[in-house]
Every structure is written in C-alpha cells, then in structure tokens.
C-alpha cells in the first residue's frame, strides 16, 4: 500500500503558514511600521509557501509486509522506517479547514517514537488505520 500527498494536503500546510505569517506581520506592524509589517508578513508567507510545497513533493507513505516507510523532503530526503510489530497506536486529527479540503492528520505511535503525517487524504488515513489495526489484531 502506497499513499501520496494530494494537492489539498499541501494547500493545508500553505494556509497554516499564511496564518502564522499574518501574525508575524501584524506584530511587526504594531511594533515598527506598516511598511515593514507588510514586508515581513508577505515575505515570510512567500518563503513558507515555497518551503512547504517543496517539502511535500517527495512525501510518500508506504506499507510493506513488515514495516512502515515514510519518505519526506525535496532537497534533504528523510526516510524513516517503522517495524510494524512496534506500532502501538494511531490517532486521526481533523480540523474544520482540513475537513473542508478532504485531508487530515494521522499520528502513528511506536515504542519510543511518534510519526505525525500531515495532509494525507481522509480515504488514505482510513485505509492506513484499518491496515494497521487488522495487522495487529486491534491496536
């Protein structure tokens, strides 16, 4: 089973970065000036939007017979492997914005580590959770 990040999953991260950028822009505007507040807000948003988009290009979750493999990143590829026998639980988190986009967040807990996967489609999250529950006979 292989899951890729949909465009709406990337959009979720970009919209979250827009909110963070707006907060920073307003803070700079209140402390310094309107001009520098606009520069800080839009500049930070542009930077975060590009970084979020590039980071999510190589985003892939793959479940093999005995392990869960997470591939992330564009410039610096991060590959994490979780043996399925160590998976102790999963949880699904959805916000109103993520439900509107049809994506969600899943956390996979193992003995000693937690993987947080942001922006997978709700269908992929349901398949991944059901596969892990079936595999272990009910987490």
PDB file of C-alpha atoms in Angstrom:
ATOM      1  CA  UNK A   1       0.000   0.000   0.000  1.00  0.00           C
ATOM      2  CA  UNK A   2       1.352   3.393  -1.007  1.00  0.00           C
ATOM      3  CA  UNK A   3      -0.090   6.838  -0.154  1.00  0.00           C
ATOM      4  CA  UNK A   4       0.953  10.128  -1.715  1.00  0.00           C
ATOM      5  CA  UNK A   5       0.168  13.623  -0.548  1.00  0.00           C
ATOM      6  CA  UNK A   6      -2.693  15.232  -2.501  1.00  0.00           C
ATOM      7  CA  UNK A   7      -2.585  18.870  -3.609  1.00  0.00           C
ATOM      8  CA  UNK A   8      -5.132  19.749  -0.921  1.00  0.00           C
ATOM      9  CA  UNK A   9      -2.712  18.363   1.688  1.00  0.00           C
ATOM     10  CA  UNK A  10      -0.051  20.791   0.524  1.00  0.00           C
ATOM     11  CA  UNK A  11      -2.639  23.575   0.478  1.00  0.00           C
ATOM     12  CA  UNK A  12      -3.422  22.852   4.136  1.00  0.00           C
ATOM     13  CA  UNK A  13       0.203  23.458   5.146  1.00  0.00           C
ATOM     14  CA  UNK A  14       0.400  26.595   2.989  1.00  0.00           C
ATOM     15  CA  UNK A  15      -2.763  28.015   4.575  1.00  0.00           C
ATOM     16  CA  UNK A  16      -1.402  27.298   8.058  1.00  0.00           C
ATOM     17  CA  UNK A  17       1.778  29.164   7.117  1.00  0.00           C
ATOM     18  CA  UNK A  18      -0.368  32.079   5.895  1.00  0.00           C
ATOM     19  CA  UNK A  19      -1.925  32.370   9.342  1.00  0.00           C
ATOM     20  CA  UNK A  20       1.484  32.311  11.011  1.00  0.00           C
ATOM     21  CA  UNK A  21       2.797  34.911   8.556  1.00  0.00           C
ATOM     22  CA  UNK A  22      -0.172  37.179   9.261  1.00  0.00           C
ATOM     23  CA  UNK A  23       0.504  37.059  12.996  1.00  0.00           C
ATOM     24  CA  UNK A  24       4.178  37.944  12.457  1.00  0.00           C
ATOM     25  CA  UNK A  25       3.246  40.745  10.024  1.00  0.00           C
ATOM     26  CA  UNK A  26       0.763  42.264  12.476  1.00  0.00           C
ATOM     27  CA  UNK A  27       3.301  42.089  15.307  1.00  0.00           C
ATOM     28  CA  UNK A  28       5.939  43.874  13.205  1.00  0.00           C
ATOM     29  CA  UNK A  29       3.332  46.422  12.066  1.00  0.00           C
ATOM     30  CA  UNK A  30       2.364  47.200  15.668  1.00  0.00           C
ATOM     31  CA  UNK A  31       5.969  47.406  16.876  1.00  0.00           C
ATOM     32  CA  UNK A  32       7.698  49.087  13.908  1.00  0.00           C
ATOM     33  CA  UNK A  33       5.637  50.367  10.971  1.00  0.00           C
ATOM     34  CA  UNK A  34       3.013  49.407   8.411  1.00  0.00           C
ATOM     35  CA  UNK A  35       5.563  49.101   5.588  1.00  0.00           C
ATOM     36  CA  UNK A  36       7.856  46.705   7.464  1.00  0.00           C
ATOM     37  CA  UNK A  37       4.842  44.767   8.737  1.00  0.00           C
ATOM     38  CA  UNK A  38       3.656  44.179   5.165  1.00  0.00           C
ATOM     39  CA  UNK A  39       7.171  43.238   4.052  1.00  0.00           C
ATOM     40  CA  UNK A  40       7.579  40.813   6.968  1.00  0.00           C
ATOM     41  CA  UNK A  41       4.132  39.240   6.525  1.00  0.00           C
ATOM     42  CA  UNK A  42       4.237  38.743   2.761  1.00  0.00           C
ATOM     43  CA  UNK A  43       7.929  37.829   2.701  1.00  0.00           C
ATOM     44  CA  UNK A  44       7.515  35.189   5.384  1.00  0.00           C
ATOM     45  CA  UNK A  45       4.400  33.820   3.679  1.00  0.00           C
ATOM     46  CA  UNK A  46       6.205  33.527   0.323  1.00  0.00           C
ATOM     47  CA  UNK A  47       9.144  31.766   1.963  1.00  0.00           C
ATOM     48  CA  UNK A  48       6.973  29.355   3.956  1.00  0.00           C
ATOM     49  CA  UNK A  49       4.715  28.590   0.976  1.00  0.00           C
ATOM     50  CA  UNK A  50       7.716  27.621  -1.153  1.00  0.00           C
ATOM     51  CA  UNK A  51       9.297  25.560   1.626  1.00  0.00           C
ATOM     52  CA  UNK A  52       6.004  23.753   2.426  1.00  0.00           C
ATOM     53  CA  UNK A  53       5.413  22.987  -1.237  1.00  0.00           C
ATOM     54  CA  UNK A  54       8.942  21.716  -1.889  1.00  0.00           C
ATOM     55  CA  UNK A  55       8.994  19.652   1.306  1.00  0.00           C
ATOM     56  CA  UNK A  56       5.827  17.870   0.280  1.00  0.00           C
ATOM     57  CA  UNK A  57       6.842  16.981  -3.296  1.00  0.00           C
ATOM     58  CA  UNK A  58       8.550  13.758  -2.223  1.00  0.00           C
ATOM     59  CA  UNK A  59       6.042  12.910   0.531  1.00  0.00           C
ATOM     60  CA  UNK A  60       5.108   9.215   0.416  1.00  0.00           C
ATOM     61  CA  UNK A  61       3.887   6.675   2.954  1.00  0.00           C
ATOM     62  CA  UNK A  62       4.456   3.031   2.066  1.00  0.00           C
ATOM     63  CA  UNK A  63       3.373  -0.032   3.994  1.00  0.00           C
ATOM     64  CA  UNK A  64       5.224  -3.227   3.226  1.00  0.00           C
ATOM     65  CA  UNK A  65       4.899  -6.661   4.806  1.00  0.00           C
ATOM     66  CA  UNK A  66       6.783  -5.867   7.992  1.00  0.00           C
ATOM     67  CA  UNK A  67       7.475  -2.124   8.003  1.00  0.00           C
ATOM     68  CA  UNK A  68       6.029   1.331   7.510  1.00  0.00           C
ATOM     69  CA  UNK A  69       8.266   3.609   5.407  1.00  0.00           C
ATOM     70  CA  UNK A  70       7.922   7.415   5.396  1.00  0.00           C
ATOM     71  CA  UNK A  71       9.669   9.379   2.633  1.00  0.00           C
ATOM     72  CA  UNK A  72       9.702  13.147   3.013  1.00  0.00           C
ATOM     73  CA  UNK A  73      11.597  16.102   1.625  1.00  0.00           C
ATOM     74  CA  UNK A  74      12.875  17.533  -1.618  1.00  0.00           C
ATOM     75  CA  UNK A  75      16.377  18.907  -1.056  1.00  0.00           C
ATOM     76  CA  UNK A  76      17.053  16.787   2.005  1.00  0.00           C
ATOM     77  CA  UNK A  77      15.234  13.474   1.714  1.00  0.00           C
ATOM     78  CA  UNK A  78      14.250  11.936   5.031  1.00  0.00           C
ATOM     79  CA  UNK A  79      13.415   8.231   5.109  1.00  0.00           C
ATOM     80  CA  UNK A  80      12.018   6.736   8.299  1.00  0.00           C
ATOM     81  CA  UNK A  81      11.280   3.049   8.782  1.00  0.00           C
ATOM     82  CA  UNK A  82       8.992   1.726  11.483  1.00  0.00           C
ATOM     83  CA  UNK A  83       8.735  -2.043  12.030  1.00  0.00           C
ATOM     84  CA  UNK A  84       5.017  -2.863  12.176  1.00  0.00           C
ATOM     85  CA  UNK A  85       5.454  -5.064  15.224  1.00  0.00           C
ATOM     86  CA  UNK A  86       6.358  -1.940  17.252  1.00  0.00           C
ATOM     87  CA  UNK A  87       3.291   0.124  16.239  1.00  0.00           C
ATOM     88  CA  UNK A  88       1.257   0.653  19.413  1.00  0.00           C
ATOM     89  CA  UNK A  89      -1.476   3.033  18.253  1.00  0.00           C
ATOM     90  CA  UNK A  90      -2.802   5.532  15.749  1.00  0.00           C
ATOM     91  CA  UNK A  91      -4.972   8.601  16.008  1.00  0.00           C
ATOM     92  CA  UNK A  92      -6.649  10.770  13.410  1.00  0.00           C
ATOM     93  CA  UNK A  93      -6.992  14.518  13.818  1.00  0.00           C
ATOM     94  CA  UNK A  94      -9.104  16.751  11.609  1.00  0.00           C
ATOM     95  CA  UNK A  95      -9.676  20.476  11.837  1.00  0.00           C
ATOM     96  CA  UNK A  96     -12.521  22.349  10.131  1.00  0.00           C
ATOM     97  CA  UNK A  97     -10.085  23.529   7.428  1.00  0.00           C
ATOM     98  CA  UNK A  98      -8.697  20.035   6.838  1.00  0.00           C
ATOM     99  CA  UNK A  99     -12.215  18.557   6.604  1.00  0.00           C
ATOM    100  CA  UNK A 100     -13.089  21.226   4.052  1.00  0.00           C
ATOM    101  CA  UNK A 101     -10.052  20.179   1.992  1.00  0.00           C
ATOM    102  CA  UNK A 102     -10.701  16.448   2.486  1.00  0.00           C
ATOM    103  CA  UNK A 103      -7.422  15.787   4.267  1.00  0.00           C
ATOM    104  CA  UNK A 104      -6.339  15.102   7.821  1.00  0.00           C
ATOM    105  CA  UNK A 105      -3.535  14.347  10.213  1.00  0.00           C
ATOM    106  CA  UNK A 106      -2.607  10.885  11.440  1.00  0.00           C
ATOM    107  CA  UNK A 107      -0.211  10.104  14.259  1.00  0.00           C
ATOM    108  CA  UNK A 108       1.372   6.679  14.464  1.00  0.00           C
ATOM    109  CA  UNK A 109       2.815   5.750  17.836  1.00  0.00           C
ATOM    110  CA  UNK A 110       5.509   3.162  18.294  1.00  0.00           C
ATOM    111  CA  UNK A 111       7.521   2.160  21.298  1.00  0.00           C
ATOM    112  CA  UNK A 112       9.746   5.200  21.583  1.00  0.00           C
ATOM    113  CA  UNK A 113       8.718   7.292  18.540  1.00  0.00           C
ATOM    114  CA  UNK A 114       5.736   9.119  17.104  1.00  0.00           C
ATOM    115  CA  UNK A 115       5.238   9.887  13.408  1.00  0.00           C
ATOM    116  CA  UNK A 116       2.939  12.797  12.540  1.00  0.00           C
ATOM    117  CA  UNK A 117       1.693  12.731   8.940  1.00  0.00           C
ATOM    118  CA  UNK A 118       0.000  15.972   7.918  1.00  0.00           C
ATOM    119  CA  UNK A 119      -2.133  16.309   4.805  1.00  0.00           C
ATOM    120  CA  UNK A 120      -2.966  12.743   3.786  1.00  0.00           C
ATOM    121  CA  UNK A 121      -6.401  12.264   2.259  1.00  0.00           C
ATOM    122  CA  UNK A 122      -9.112  11.030   4.619  1.00  0.00           C
ATOM    123  CA  UNK A 123      -9.502   7.904   2.475  1.00  0.00           C
ATOM    124  CA  UNK A 124      -5.782   7.086   2.749  1.00  0.00           C
ATOM    125  CA  UNK A 125      -5.867   7.691   6.504  1.00  0.00           C
ATOM    126  CA  UNK A 126      -8.803   5.293   6.884  1.00  0.00           C
ATOM    127  CA  UNK A 127      -7.046   2.625   4.787  1.00  0.00           C
ATOM    128  CA  UNK A 128      -3.786   3.025   6.698  1.00  0.00           C
ATOM    129  CA  UNK A 129      -5.507   2.820  10.095  1.00  0.00           C
ATOM    130  CA  UNK A 130      -7.586  -0.203   9.105  1.00  0.00           C
ATOM    131  CA  UNK A 131      -4.487  -1.970   7.733  1.00  0.00           C
ATOM    132  CA  UNK A 132      -2.563  -1.368  10.954  1.00  0.00           C
ATOM    133  CA  UNK A 133      -5.490  -2.464  13.119  1.00  0.00           C
ATOM    134  CA  UNK A 134      -6.016  -5.632  11.048  1.00  0.00           C
ATOM    135  CA  UNK A 135      -2.320  -6.398  11.114  1.00  0.00           C
ATOM    136  CA  UNK A 136      -2.036  -6.285  14.879  1.00  0.00           C
ATOM    137  CA  UNK A 137      -5.482  -7.698  15.641  1.00  0.00           C
ATOM    138  CA  UNK A 138      -6.759  -4.417  17.047  1.00  0.00           C
ATOM    139  CA  UNK A 139      -4.360  -1.835  18.386  1.00  0.00           C
TER     140      UNK A 139
END
